[in-house]
Coordinates of C-alpha atoms in Angstrom, one line a residue:
M1 CA -124.6 80.9 -67.1
V2 CA -125.0 78.9 -70.3
Y3 CA -122.9 81.3 -72.3
Q4 CA -120.0 81.1 -69.8
G5 CA -120.0 77.3 -69.8
K6 CA -120.0 77.2 -73.6
Y7 CA -117.2 79.8 -73.7
L8 CA -115.1 77.6 -71.3
R9 CA -115.5 74.5 -73.5
E10 CA -114.4 76.5 -76.5
I11 CA -111.3 77.8 -74.7
V12 CA -110.2 74.4 -73.6
L13 CA -110.9 72.9 -77.0
F14 CA -108.9 75.7 -78.7
V15 CA -105.9 75.2 -76.4
L16 CA -105.8 71.4 -77.1
I17 CA -106.1 71.8 -80.8
A18 CA -103.5 74.6 -80.9
A19 CA -101.1 72.4 -78.9
A20 CA -101.6 69.4 -81.1
A21 CA -101.1 71.5 -84.2
C22 CA -97.9 73.3 -83.3
S23 CA -95.9 71.0 -81.1
D24 CA -93.5 68.1 -81.5
A25 CA -93.6 65.1 -79.2
F26 CA -90.9 65.3 -76.5
S27 CA -92.1 63.4 -73.5
Q28 CA -95.2 62.2 -71.8
E29 CA -96.0 63.6 -68.3
V30 CA -97.4 61.7 -65.4
L31 CA -97.0 63.4 -62.0
H32 CA -95.3 61.4 -59.2
S33 CA -96.6 61.6 -55.7
V34 CA -94.8 63.9 -53.3
S35 CA -95.5 61.2 -50.6
N36 CA -92.6 59.2 -52.1
R37 CA -90.2 61.2 -50.1
G38 CA -87.2 59.0 -50.9
V39 CA -86.8 59.9 -54.5
Y40 CA -87.6 63.6 -53.8
E41 CA -85.0 63.7 -51.1
F42 CA -82.5 62.1 -53.4
I43 CA -83.2 64.6 -56.3
D44 CA -82.8 67.4 -53.7
E45 CA -79.5 65.9 -52.5
L46 CA -78.1 65.7 -56.1
A47 CA -79.1 69.3 -56.6
N48 CA -77.5 70.5 -53.4
E49 CA -74.2 68.9 -54.6
Q50 CA -74.6 70.7 -58.0
I51 CA -74.8 67.4 -59.9
I52 CA -78.1 68.5 -61.3
S53 CA -80.2 71.7 -61.2
V54 CA -83.9 71.8 -60.3
N55 CA -86.7 74.2 -59.6
S56 CA -87.8 72.8 -56.2
S57 CA -90.4 75.5 -55.5
V58 CA -93.2 73.7 -57.4
K59 CA -94.0 70.0 -56.8
P60 CA -94.9 67.3 -57.7
Y61 CA -92.4 66.5 -60.4
S62 CA -93.4 64.3 -63.3
R63 CA -91.9 60.8 -63.6
M64 CA -90.2 61.9 -66.8
F65 CA -88.6 64.9 -65.2
I66 CA -87.3 62.6 -62.4
A67 CA -86.0 60.1 -64.9
L68 CA -84.2 62.7 -66.9
K69 CA -82.5 64.2 -63.8
L70 CA -81.4 60.7 -62.7
K71 CA -80.1 60.1 -66.2
E72 CA -78.2 63.3 -66.0
A73 CA -76.6 62.2 -62.7
E74 CA -75.6 58.9 -64.4
G75 CA -73.3 60.8 -66.6
K76 CA -71.5 62.3 -63.6
Q77 CA -71.0 59.2 -61.5
E78 CA -67.5 60.2 -60.7
N79 CA -69.0 62.9 -58.5
L80 CA -71.1 60.4 -56.5
N81 CA -70.1 58.5 -53.5
A82 CA -70.7 54.7 -53.2
R83 CA -74.0 55.0 -51.5
Q84 CA -75.3 57.6 -54.0
R85 CA -74.3 55.4 -56.9
K86 CA -76.3 52.5 -55.5
E87 CA -79.2 54.7 -54.8
L88 CA -79.1 56.1 -58.3
E89 CA -79.1 52.6 -59.7
F90 CA -82.0 51.7 -57.4
Y91 CA -84.2 54.5 -58.6
M92 CA -83.3 54.0 -62.2
L93 CA -84.9 50.5 -61.9
D94 CA -88.2 52.3 -61.7
F95 CA -87.9 55.7 -63.4
G96 CA -85.6 54.4 -66.2
K97 CA -88.8 53.0 -67.7
E98 CA -90.0 56.5 -68.5
I99 CA -87.1 56.9 -71.0
I100 CA -88.1 55.0 -74.1
D101 CA -85.1 53.0 -75.1
D102 CA -84.6 50.9 -78.2
T103 CA -83.1 48.1 -76.1
L104 CA -86.6 47.6 -74.5
L105 CA -88.2 47.2 -77.9
Q106 CA -85.4 44.9 -79.1
D107 CA -85.9 42.8 -76.0
R108 CA -89.5 42.3 -76.8
K109 CA -88.7 41.3 -80.3
S110 CA -86.1 38.9 -79.0
K111 CA -88.6 37.2 -76.7
Q112 CA -91.1 36.9 -79.5
S113 CA -88.5 35.3 -81.7
G114 CA -87.4 32.9 -79.0
D115 CA -83.8 34.1 -78.9
P116 CA -82.7 33.2 -75.3
A117 CA -79.3 34.9 -75.7
S118 CA -80.7 38.4 -75.8
A119 CA -84.1 38.0 -74.3
G120 CA -84.4 39.8 -70.9
T121 CA -81.2 41.8 -71.3
A122 CA -82.9 45.1 -70.8
R123 CA -85.8 44.1 -68.6
Q124 CA -83.7 42.4 -66.0
H125 CA -82.6 46.0 -65.1
L126 CA -86.1 47.2 -64.4
R127 CA -88.3 46.9 -61.3
R128 CA -91.0 44.3 -61.2
D129 CA -94.6 45.5 -61.4
L130 CA -97.9 43.7 -60.9
F131 CA -98.6 44.3 -64.6
C132 CA -96.4 46.1 -67.2
Y133 CA -96.7 46.3 -71.0
R134 CA -94.8 48.5 -73.4
D135 CA -94.4 48.9 -77.2
S136 CA -93.5 51.7 -79.5
L137 CA -96.8 53.5 -79.1
F138 CA -98.5 52.4 -75.8
S139 CA -97.4 51.5 -72.3
L140 CA -99.4 50.5 -69.2
T141 CA -98.3 49.8 -65.6
I142 CA -100.5 48.7 -62.8
N143 CA -99.5 48.2 -59.2
P144 CA -101.3 47.6 -55.9
I145 CA -101.4 50.1 -53.0
L146 CA -101.3 48.5 -49.6
G147 CA -99.9 49.6 -46.2
G148 CA -100.5 50.6 -42.7
E149 CA -99.0 51.9 -39.4
V150 CA -99.5 51.6 -35.7
F151 CA -99.0 54.2 -33.0
N152 CA -98.7 53.4 -29.3
N153 CA -98.5 55.7 -26.3
S154 CA -100.2 56.1 -22.9
S155 CA -103.5 56.8 -24.8
G156 CA -103.4 53.2 -26.2
N157 CA -103.1 52.2 -29.9
A158 CA -103.9 54.2 -33.0
T159 CA -104.1 52.4 -36.4
Y160 CA -104.1 53.4 -40.0
W161 CA -104.2 51.2 -43.1
R162 CA -104.9 51.7 -46.8
N163 CA -105.6 49.5 -49.8
G164 CA -106.1 50.2 -53.4
A165 CA -104.4 50.3 -56.8
E166 CA -102.7 52.7 -59.1
A167 CA -102.1 52.7 -62.9
R168 CA -100.4 54.9 -65.5
A169 CA -100.3 54.7 -69.3
Y170 CA -98.8 56.6 -72.2
I171 CA -100.1 56.9 -75.7
G172 CA -98.0 59.0 -77.9
K173 CA -97.9 62.5 -76.5
W174 CA -100.6 61.7 -73.9
G175 CA -100.2 60.6 -70.4
F176 CA -102.9 59.0 -68.2
Y177 CA -102.7 58.0 -64.5
A178 CA -105.0 57.1 -61.7
S179 CA -104.9 55.8 -58.1
L180 CA -107.8 54.8 -55.9
R181 CA -107.1 54.3 -52.2
D182 CA -109.4 53.3 -49.4
N183 CA -108.2 54.7 -46.0
H184 CA -109.0 53.5 -42.6
E185 CA -107.9 55.3 -39.4
K186 CA -108.9 54.9 -35.8
P187 CA -109.0 57.3 -34.0
I188 CA -109.1 60.1 -36.6
L189 CA -105.7 62.0 -36.5
G190 CA -106.2 64.4 -39.4
R191 CA -109.4 66.5 -39.0
P192 CA -109.5 70.0 -40.6
E193 CA -109.1 71.7 -37.3
Y194 CA -106.0 69.7 -36.2
L195 CA -102.5 71.3 -36.6
T196 CA -100.9 68.3 -38.3
Q197 CA -99.1 67.4 -41.5
R198 CA -101.2 64.2 -42.0
E199 CA -103.0 64.2 -45.3
G200 CA -106.5 65.5 -45.1
G201 CA -109.6 63.8 -46.4
H202 CA -111.5 62.5 -43.4
L203 CA -114.9 63.6 -44.6
K204 CA -116.8 60.4 -43.8
G205 CA -115.5 59.4 -40.4
N206 CA -112.9 56.7 -39.9
D207 CA -113.1 55.3 -43.5
W208 CA -112.7 57.4 -46.6
S209 CA -111.5 57.0 -50.1
E210 CA -109.2 59.2 -52.2
M211 CA -109.2 59.2 -56.0
Q212 CA -106.2 60.9 -57.7
G213 CA -105.0 61.0 -61.3
G214 CA -105.3 62.9 -64.5
V215 CA -104.8 63.3 -68.3
T216 CA -101.9 65.2 -69.6
Y217 CA -100.6 66.3 -73.0
S218 CA -97.0 67.2 -73.6
W219 CA -94.9 69.0 -76.2
K220 CA -91.2 69.9 -76.4
W221 CA -91.3 72.9 -74.1
G222 CA -94.3 72.3 -71.9
N223 CA -97.3 70.2 -70.9
A224 CA -100.9 70.7 -69.9
G225 CA -103.5 68.5 -68.2
L226 CA -106.8 68.0 -66.4
L227 CA -106.0 66.3 -63.1
K228 CA -106.8 65.8 -59.4
D229 CA -103.6 65.6 -57.4
R230 CA -101.7 66.9 -54.4
L231 CA -99.5 69.9 -54.9
Q232 CA -96.8 71.7 -52.9
W233 CA -95.5 75.2 -53.6
G234 CA -92.6 76.7 -51.7
N235 CA -89.2 75.3 -50.8
N236 CA -89.3 73.5 -47.5
Y237 CA -88.2 70.4 -45.7
Y238 CA -90.9 70.5 -43.0
G239 CA -94.1 71.9 -44.4
A240 CA -94.6 74.4 -47.3
N241 CA -96.2 77.7 -46.5
I242 CA -97.6 78.6 -50.0
F243 CA -99.5 75.5 -50.9
G244 CA -98.8 73.0 -48.1
G245 CA -100.3 69.9 -49.8
N246 CA -102.0 68.5 -46.7
N247 CA -105.6 69.2 -47.9
P248 CA -107.8 66.9 -49.9
T249 CA -107.0 66.9 -53.5
F250 CA -109.1 68.9 -56.0
V251 CA -109.6 69.0 -59.7
Q252 CA -107.5 71.4 -61.7
L253 CA -106.5 72.5 -65.1
K254 CA -102.7 72.6 -65.1
L255 CA -100.2 74.3 -67.4
Q256 CA -96.4 74.2 -67.2
I257 CA -94.0 75.7 -69.8
S258 CA -90.3 76.0 -69.9
P259 CA -89.3 77.5 -73.3
V260 CA -85.7 78.4 -72.2
K261 CA -83.4 77.1 -69.5
W262 CA -83.6 80.3 -67.4
F263 CA -87.5 80.5 -67.2
Q264 CA -90.3 78.2 -66.1
F265 CA -94.0 79.0 -65.7
N266 CA -96.6 77.1 -63.7
Y267 CA -100.4 77.7 -63.6
F268 CA -103.5 76.0 -62.5
H269 CA -107.2 76.7 -62.2
G270 CA -109.0 74.5 -59.6
W271 CA -112.5 73.6 -58.4
L272 CA -112.7 73.7 -54.6
N273 CA -115.2 72.4 -52.2
S274 CA -116.7 75.3 -50.2
Q275 CA -118.9 73.2 -47.9
V276 CA -121.1 76.2 -47.6
V277 CA -124.8 75.4 -48.4
D278 CA -126.4 77.5 -51.1
S279 CA -130.0 77.8 -49.9
S280 CA -131.2 79.3 -53.1
N281 CA -130.2 76.1 -55.1
S282 CA -131.0 73.6 -52.3
Y283 CA -134.4 71.9 -52.4
W284 CA -136.7 69.3 -50.8
V285 CA -137.2 65.9 -52.4
T286 CA -139.9 63.4 -51.7
N287 CA -139.9 59.7 -52.7
S288 CA -140.7 56.3 -51.4
Y289 CA -138.0 56.7 -48.8
G290 CA -139.5 59.8 -47.3
T291 CA -138.8 63.6 -47.5
D292 CA -135.3 64.9 -47.5
Y293 CA -133.5 68.2 -48.0
R294 CA -131.1 68.2 -50.9
E295 CA -128.2 70.5 -50.0
V296 CA -126.1 72.2 -52.7
Y297 CA -122.8 73.9 -52.0
H298 CA -121.8 77.3 -53.2
K299 CA -119.3 77.2 -56.0
K300 CA -115.7 77.9 -55.2
F301 CA -112.7 78.2 -57.5
I302 CA -109.0 79.0 -57.3
A303 CA -106.5 80.2 -59.9
A304 CA -102.7 80.5 -59.3
N305 CA -99.5 81.1 -61.2
M306 CA -95.8 81.0 -60.5
F307 CA -93.0 82.6 -62.6
T308 CA -89.6 81.1 -62.0
F309 CA -86.4 82.9 -63.2
T310 CA -82.9 81.5 -63.1
P311 CA -80.6 84.5 -63.5
F312 CA -77.5 82.5 -62.4
K313 CA -76.9 78.8 -62.3
Y314 CA -78.3 77.1 -59.2
L315 CA -80.3 80.3 -58.2
N316 CA -84.1 80.3 -58.7
I317 CA -86.3 83.3 -58.0
S318 CA -90.0 82.6 -58.1
A319 CA -93.0 84.9 -57.8
G320 CA -96.7 84.4 -58.4
N321 CA -100.2 85.1 -57.2
S322 CA -103.5 83.3 -56.7
I323 CA -107.2 84.2 -56.2
I324 CA -110.1 82.4 -54.7
Y325 CA -113.5 83.4 -56.0
S326 CA -117.0 82.0 -55.6
D327 CA -120.8 82.3 -56.2
N328 CA -120.8 82.7 -60.0
S329 CA -119.7 80.3 -62.7
I330 CA -116.1 80.1 -63.9
N331 CA -114.7 83.5 -64.8
P332 CA -112.8 83.4 -68.1
S333 CA -110.5 86.1 -66.8
Y334 CA -109.0 83.7 -64.4
L335 CA -108.4 81.2 -67.1
I336 CA -105.8 83.5 -68.6
P337 CA -102.6 82.2 -66.9
L338 CA -100.4 85.3 -66.9
F339 CA -102.7 87.7 -65.1
F340 CA -102.3 89.5 -61.7
Y341 CA -105.7 88.4 -60.5
K342 CA -106.3 91.1 -57.8
S343 CA -106.2 93.8 -60.5
V344 CA -108.6 91.8 -62.7
D345 CA -111.1 91.6 -59.8
H346 CA -110.9 95.3 -59.2
S347 CA -112.0 96.0 -62.8
Q348 CA -114.8 93.4 -62.7
T349 CA -116.4 93.3 -59.3
S350 CA -115.2 96.5 -57.6
G351 CA -117.0 97.3 -54.4
I352 CA -118.2 93.8 -53.5
D353 CA -116.6 91.0 -51.6
N354 CA -116.5 88.0 -53.9
M355 CA -112.7 87.2 -54.1
N356 CA -109.7 86.6 -51.9
S357 CA -106.3 87.2 -53.5
Q358 CA -102.8 86.2 -52.4
M359 CA -99.2 86.8 -53.6
F360 CA -96.1 84.8 -53.0
L361 CA -92.3 84.9 -53.4
D362 CA -89.7 82.0 -53.2
I363 CA -85.9 82.2 -53.5
S364 CA -83.7 79.1 -53.6
S365 CA -79.9 79.2 -53.9
R366 CA -77.6 76.2 -54.3
Q367 CA -74.7 78.3 -55.5
I368 CA -72.6 77.1 -52.6
K369 CA -71.9 73.4 -53.2
N370 CA -73.6 71.1 -50.6
L371 CA -75.6 74.1 -49.2
H372 CA -79.3 74.8 -50.0
L373 CA -80.4 78.3 -48.8
Y374 CA -84.1 79.1 -49.3
G375 CA -86.9 81.4 -48.2
S376 CA -90.5 81.9 -49.2
M377 CA -93.2 84.4 -48.4
F378 CA -97.0 84.2 -48.6
I379 CA -98.7 87.6 -48.7
D380 CA -102.4 87.5 -47.9
E381 CA -102.9 91.3 -47.4
L382 CA -100.3 94.0 -47.7
S383 CA -100.5 97.7 -46.9
V384 CA -97.4 99.9 -47.0
S385 CA -98.9 102.3 -44.4
R386 CA -98.9 99.6 -41.7
F387 CA -95.1 99.2 -41.8
G388 CA -94.6 102.3 -39.6
K389 CA -97.3 101.5 -37.1
K390 CA -96.7 99.6 -33.9
D391 CA -100.3 98.3 -33.5
E392 CA -101.1 97.2 -37.0
W393 CA -99.6 94.2 -38.9
N394 CA -99.8 93.0 -42.5
F395 CA -101.1 89.5 -43.2
F396 CA -98.2 87.3 -44.4
S397 CA -96.2 84.2 -43.7
Y398 CA -92.5 83.7 -44.2
K399 CA -90.2 80.7 -44.1
T400 CA -86.4 80.6 -44.2
G401 CA -83.9 77.8 -43.8
F402 CA -81.0 75.8 -45.1
R403 CA -79.8 72.3 -45.6
L404 CA -76.2 71.3 -45.5
S405 CA -75.7 68.0 -47.4
N406 CA -72.7 65.6 -47.3
F407 CA -70.4 68.2 -45.6
P408 CA -68.3 67.9 -43.6
V409 CA -69.5 64.2 -43.0
E410 CA -70.4 62.1 -46.0
N411 CA -74.1 60.9 -46.2
L412 CA -75.1 63.3 -43.4
S413 CA -77.3 66.3 -43.8
F414 CA -78.3 69.0 -41.3
T415 CA -81.5 71.1 -41.7
T416 CA -82.8 74.1 -39.9
E417 CA -86.1 75.9 -40.8
F418 CA -88.0 78.8 -39.3
T419 CA -91.6 79.7 -40.1
Y420 CA -93.5 82.7 -38.9
T421 CA -97.1 83.5 -39.8
Y422 CA -99.0 86.7 -38.8
P423 CA -102.6 86.7 -37.6
L424 CA -105.4 86.3 -40.1
T425 CA -103.0 85.0 -42.9
F426 CA -104.8 82.2 -44.8
Q427 CA -108.0 83.3 -43.1
H428 CA -111.1 85.2 -44.5
Y429 CA -114.3 86.3 -42.9
V430 CA -116.4 85.2 -45.9
P431 CA -116.9 81.4 -45.6
T432 CA -116.9 80.8 -49.4
L433 CA -113.6 82.7 -49.8
T434 CA -111.4 81.0 -47.2
F435 CA -108.0 79.7 -48.3
E436 CA -109.3 76.1 -47.8
N437 CA -110.6 73.1 -49.6
A438 CA -113.3 71.1 -47.8
G439 CA -112.4 72.9 -44.6
Y440 CA -108.7 72.1 -44.8
N441 CA -106.2 74.9 -45.0
L442 CA -104.3 75.1 -48.3
G443 CA -101.3 76.8 -46.8
H444 CA -99.0 76.0 -43.9
Y445 CA -100.2 73.3 -41.5
L446 CA -100.0 75.6 -38.4
K447 CA -102.4 78.1 -40.1
D448 CA -102.2 81.7 -39.0
N449 CA -100.7 83.4 -36.0
S450 CA -98.0 80.8 -35.5
R451 CA -94.3 80.2 -35.2
E452 CA -92.1 77.1 -35.6
W453 CA -88.5 76.1 -35.3
Y454 CA -87.4 72.8 -36.9
L455 CA -84.0 71.1 -36.7
A456 CA -83.0 67.8 -38.1
F457 CA -80.0 65.5 -38.8
N458 CA -80.5 62.9 -41.6
Y459 CA -78.0 60.1 -42.0
H460 CA -77.9 57.7 -45.0
P461 CA -75.4 54.9 -44.2
V462 CA -76.6 52.6 -47.0
R463 CA -78.9 52.8 -50.0
T464 CA -82.4 54.2 -49.2
L465 CA -81.9 53.9 -45.4
D466 CA -82.7 57.3 -43.8
I467 CA -82.1 57.8 -40.0
N468 CA -83.8 61.1 -39.1
L469 CA -83.1 62.8 -35.7
W470 CA -85.4 65.8 -35.4
F471 CA -86.6 68.6 -33.1
S472 CA -89.6 70.9 -33.4
D473 CA -91.0 73.7 -31.3
A474 CA -94.3 75.1 -32.6
I475 CA -96.7 77.7 -31.2
R476 CA -100.0 79.0 -32.3
G477 CA -101.7 82.1 -30.8
P478 CA -105.4 83.1 -30.7
D479 CA -107.6 82.5 -33.7
Y480 CA -108.9 86.0 -34.1
T481 CA -111.4 85.0 -36.8
S482 CA -113.2 82.6 -34.4
L483 CA -113.1 85.3 -31.7
G484 CA -114.8 87.8 -34.0
T485 CA -112.2 90.6 -33.3
N486 CA -111.4 93.5 -35.6
R487 CA -109.3 92.6 -38.6
L488 CA -106.6 95.2 -37.7
G489 CA -104.6 95.6 -34.5
N490 CA -104.4 91.9 -33.6
P491 CA -101.0 91.3 -31.9
P492 CA -99.0 88.3 -33.1
L493 CA -98.7 85.4 -30.6
A494 CA -100.3 87.5 -27.8
S495 CA -100.8 84.2 -26.0
A496 CA -99.9 80.6 -26.7
E497 CA -103.2 78.8 -27.2
W498 CA -101.3 75.8 -28.6
H499 CA -97.7 74.8 -27.9
N500 CA -96.0 71.6 -29.0
T501 CA -92.4 70.8 -28.2
A502 CA -91.3 67.5 -29.7
F503 CA -88.3 65.5 -30.7
G504 CA -87.8 62.0 -32.1
I505 CA -85.9 59.6 -34.2
K506 CA -87.2 57.7 -37.3
A507 CA -85.5 55.0 -39.4
S508 CA -87.0 54.3 -42.8
Y509 CA -85.8 51.9 -45.5
Q510 CA -87.0 51.2 -49.0
V511 CA -86.7 47.5 -49.4
I512 CA -87.7 47.5 -53.1
N513 CA -89.0 50.3 -55.3
D514 CA -92.0 51.9 -53.5
L515 CA -92.0 49.4 -50.6
Y516 CA -91.2 51.4 -47.4
T517 CA -90.8 50.2 -43.9
W518 CA -90.1 52.4 -40.9
V519 CA -89.9 52.6 -37.1
A520 CA -90.0 55.8 -35.1
A521 CA -90.0 57.0 -31.5
S522 CA -91.0 60.5 -30.4
Q523 CA -91.5 62.6 -27.3
S524 CA -94.1 65.4 -27.5
N525 CA -95.6 67.8 -25.1
I526 CA -98.8 69.5 -26.4
R527 CA -100.2 72.3 -24.1
S528 CA -103.5 73.5 -25.6
S529 CA -106.6 75.4 -24.5
M530 CA -108.2 74.6 -27.9
V531 CA -109.2 71.4 -29.8
W532 CA -106.4 71.7 -32.3
E533 CA -105.0 68.2 -32.0
P534 CA -106.4 64.7 -31.5
E535 CA -107.0 63.8 -27.9
Y536 CA -104.7 60.8 -28.6
F537 CA -101.6 63.1 -28.6
K538 CA -102.6 65.8 -26.1
G539 CA -100.3 66.4 -23.1
K540 CA -96.9 64.7 -22.6
K541 CA -96.7 61.6 -24.7
S542 CA -93.9 59.1 -25.6
T543 CA -95.1 57.5 -28.9
L544 CA -93.8 54.5 -30.8
N545 CA -94.7 54.2 -34.5
F546 CA -94.0 51.6 -37.0
G547 CA -95.4 50.8 -40.4
M548 CA -95.0 49.5 -43.9
T549 CA -96.5 50.7 -47.2
F550 CA -96.3 49.8 -50.9
G551 CA -97.5 52.5 -53.3
F552 CA -98.9 55.9 -52.7

C-alpha cells in the first residue's frame, strides 16, 4: 500500500517536472461549465455552418478554447447574419478577456498615469465582474452565483434555488478555478433512481453543497490538471450516452493533448464514491458523545481515454475505453493514458471480478454545411457469438441524430435524436464496480433497457434569445439487475415499466453575460410501475416553470 502511494506521487511529480522543462507557454486552461448552454450552442452553430471546426465529443471546453474559436469567427464576420454578429460580440465581452491583449495592459497604464483620453478604451468592451484584476503575470476574476426556479402543476409548487461564488485565476502557465454552490430543492427532483437530466448531488436531503474547480498546467500542444468538474462525452443535444454529466462531480487527473490538427487525445483518472461500506476498515468509536460506528467506503476508481482523428475537414472519428476498478489502491497501470484497460486487467487480475470495462465510439460529421450528423456507441459487453442468436443480446447503447441549422430558415434549427440502450448496459452485479458515482449513473440518464425519441425546433430571433419547441417519447423496460435474473437472454423492452410522453415550449434569454432568465410550459404523461420519477411529476401533468440564474 505504502509503495503504491509513493509510486503515484513520484509519477505525478515526474509528469509536472517534465512538462515544465520541455514546454513553451501557450495558453492557460480553465474549464467552462457545460451548464452555460448558450455559448456551447453558439459554438455548435458556428461549427455547423463551417465557420469554425470543433471536436464536440468531449466537453467541457476551456474558456481559452472558446475564446479562440470566437476570435476565429470574428475574422469571418461576412459569413455571419446580423443576429450571429451581435451574439458573437456579446460572448466576446466575456471570453475575450482570456486572450491577453496589449491594449488591456496599456489601458491599465493609462489609468495609472491619469490619461483620460485613452483610459477605459479597452475595458469598456469587456463584461463587468464583481471583482476583476489583470496584469502581465496574474489575473483574478470573482463573481457571485445566485438563482432559482419555480415549478407549478396540479401537485402544487416545487422550488429550487442556489447561492455561492466562483473564481478563476491565471499565473503564467497555470490556471486555477473554483466554485462553491449551496443548493436548496423542495421536493427533491433529482435522486439517483430518478430518470431525469437534473444534476445529481442530493446526498443530504433538500439542501446540499457542490464544490467544483481545479488546477491546470498548459503548454503549446496540451494541458493537464487535477480537478473536480462535470464532464460530458459523446455528441448529443439531449443527453450524452457515454458520460452523461448528470452525476455528482468527482476528482480526476486530466490530460489533453493535440500535437497536430488532425488528432486530439483526452484522458482522465478519477476517484469515485462507491457508497459500499468496507466492514474490514470500519470501526467503533467511543467518546463523550457516546458510541458510534465509523463507516468506511470501499475504494473505487475510474480511468478513461478518447482518441479523436480528423481524416477530413469537419469529420471527427473518436474511439476510447474506460475501466472501473476497486478494493485496492490506485493501480499504476491505469495511470498510463494510452492503454486498452481490459487487456491490462486480464494480465493482472485474471480469474477474479475486480473490474468493469467499457468501450466507446463517436462519429461527428459537419461536412455538409448547416448539417450536423452524429452517432455514438457505448459498449459495456460485446461477444461476437451473440450476433447470430435470437435470444441473447450484447450490452451496448447507441445514439444517432442530426441538427439542421439556419437552413432553409435563418436563425431556425431542427434537431432529431434517437437513443437505444440494451438491458444491463451501464449495470454491474458487483456493487463496487457499477458505472456510477455516489449511486448516480455515469452514462445516459435513462440507464439501461431504454429507448427515446427527441425532436426539437430552436428559433433565435434576436441575440441570446432561444425559443425551444420540443417533443420526447421515452420508455424504460424491466431492471433485470434488481430482479436478479440471469445476465443473458433478457429481452429488450419486454414491457414498459416506465413511459413518458412529453412536449413543451421554453423561452430563455441571456440579459447580460451569465444572467439567464426563462419561462417554460410542458405537458407530460408518466406511466410507471416503478419509483423512477418524483411523485411531483407522476401521471398527466401540465407544468409551468420559470426562473433566473447568474453564474453556474
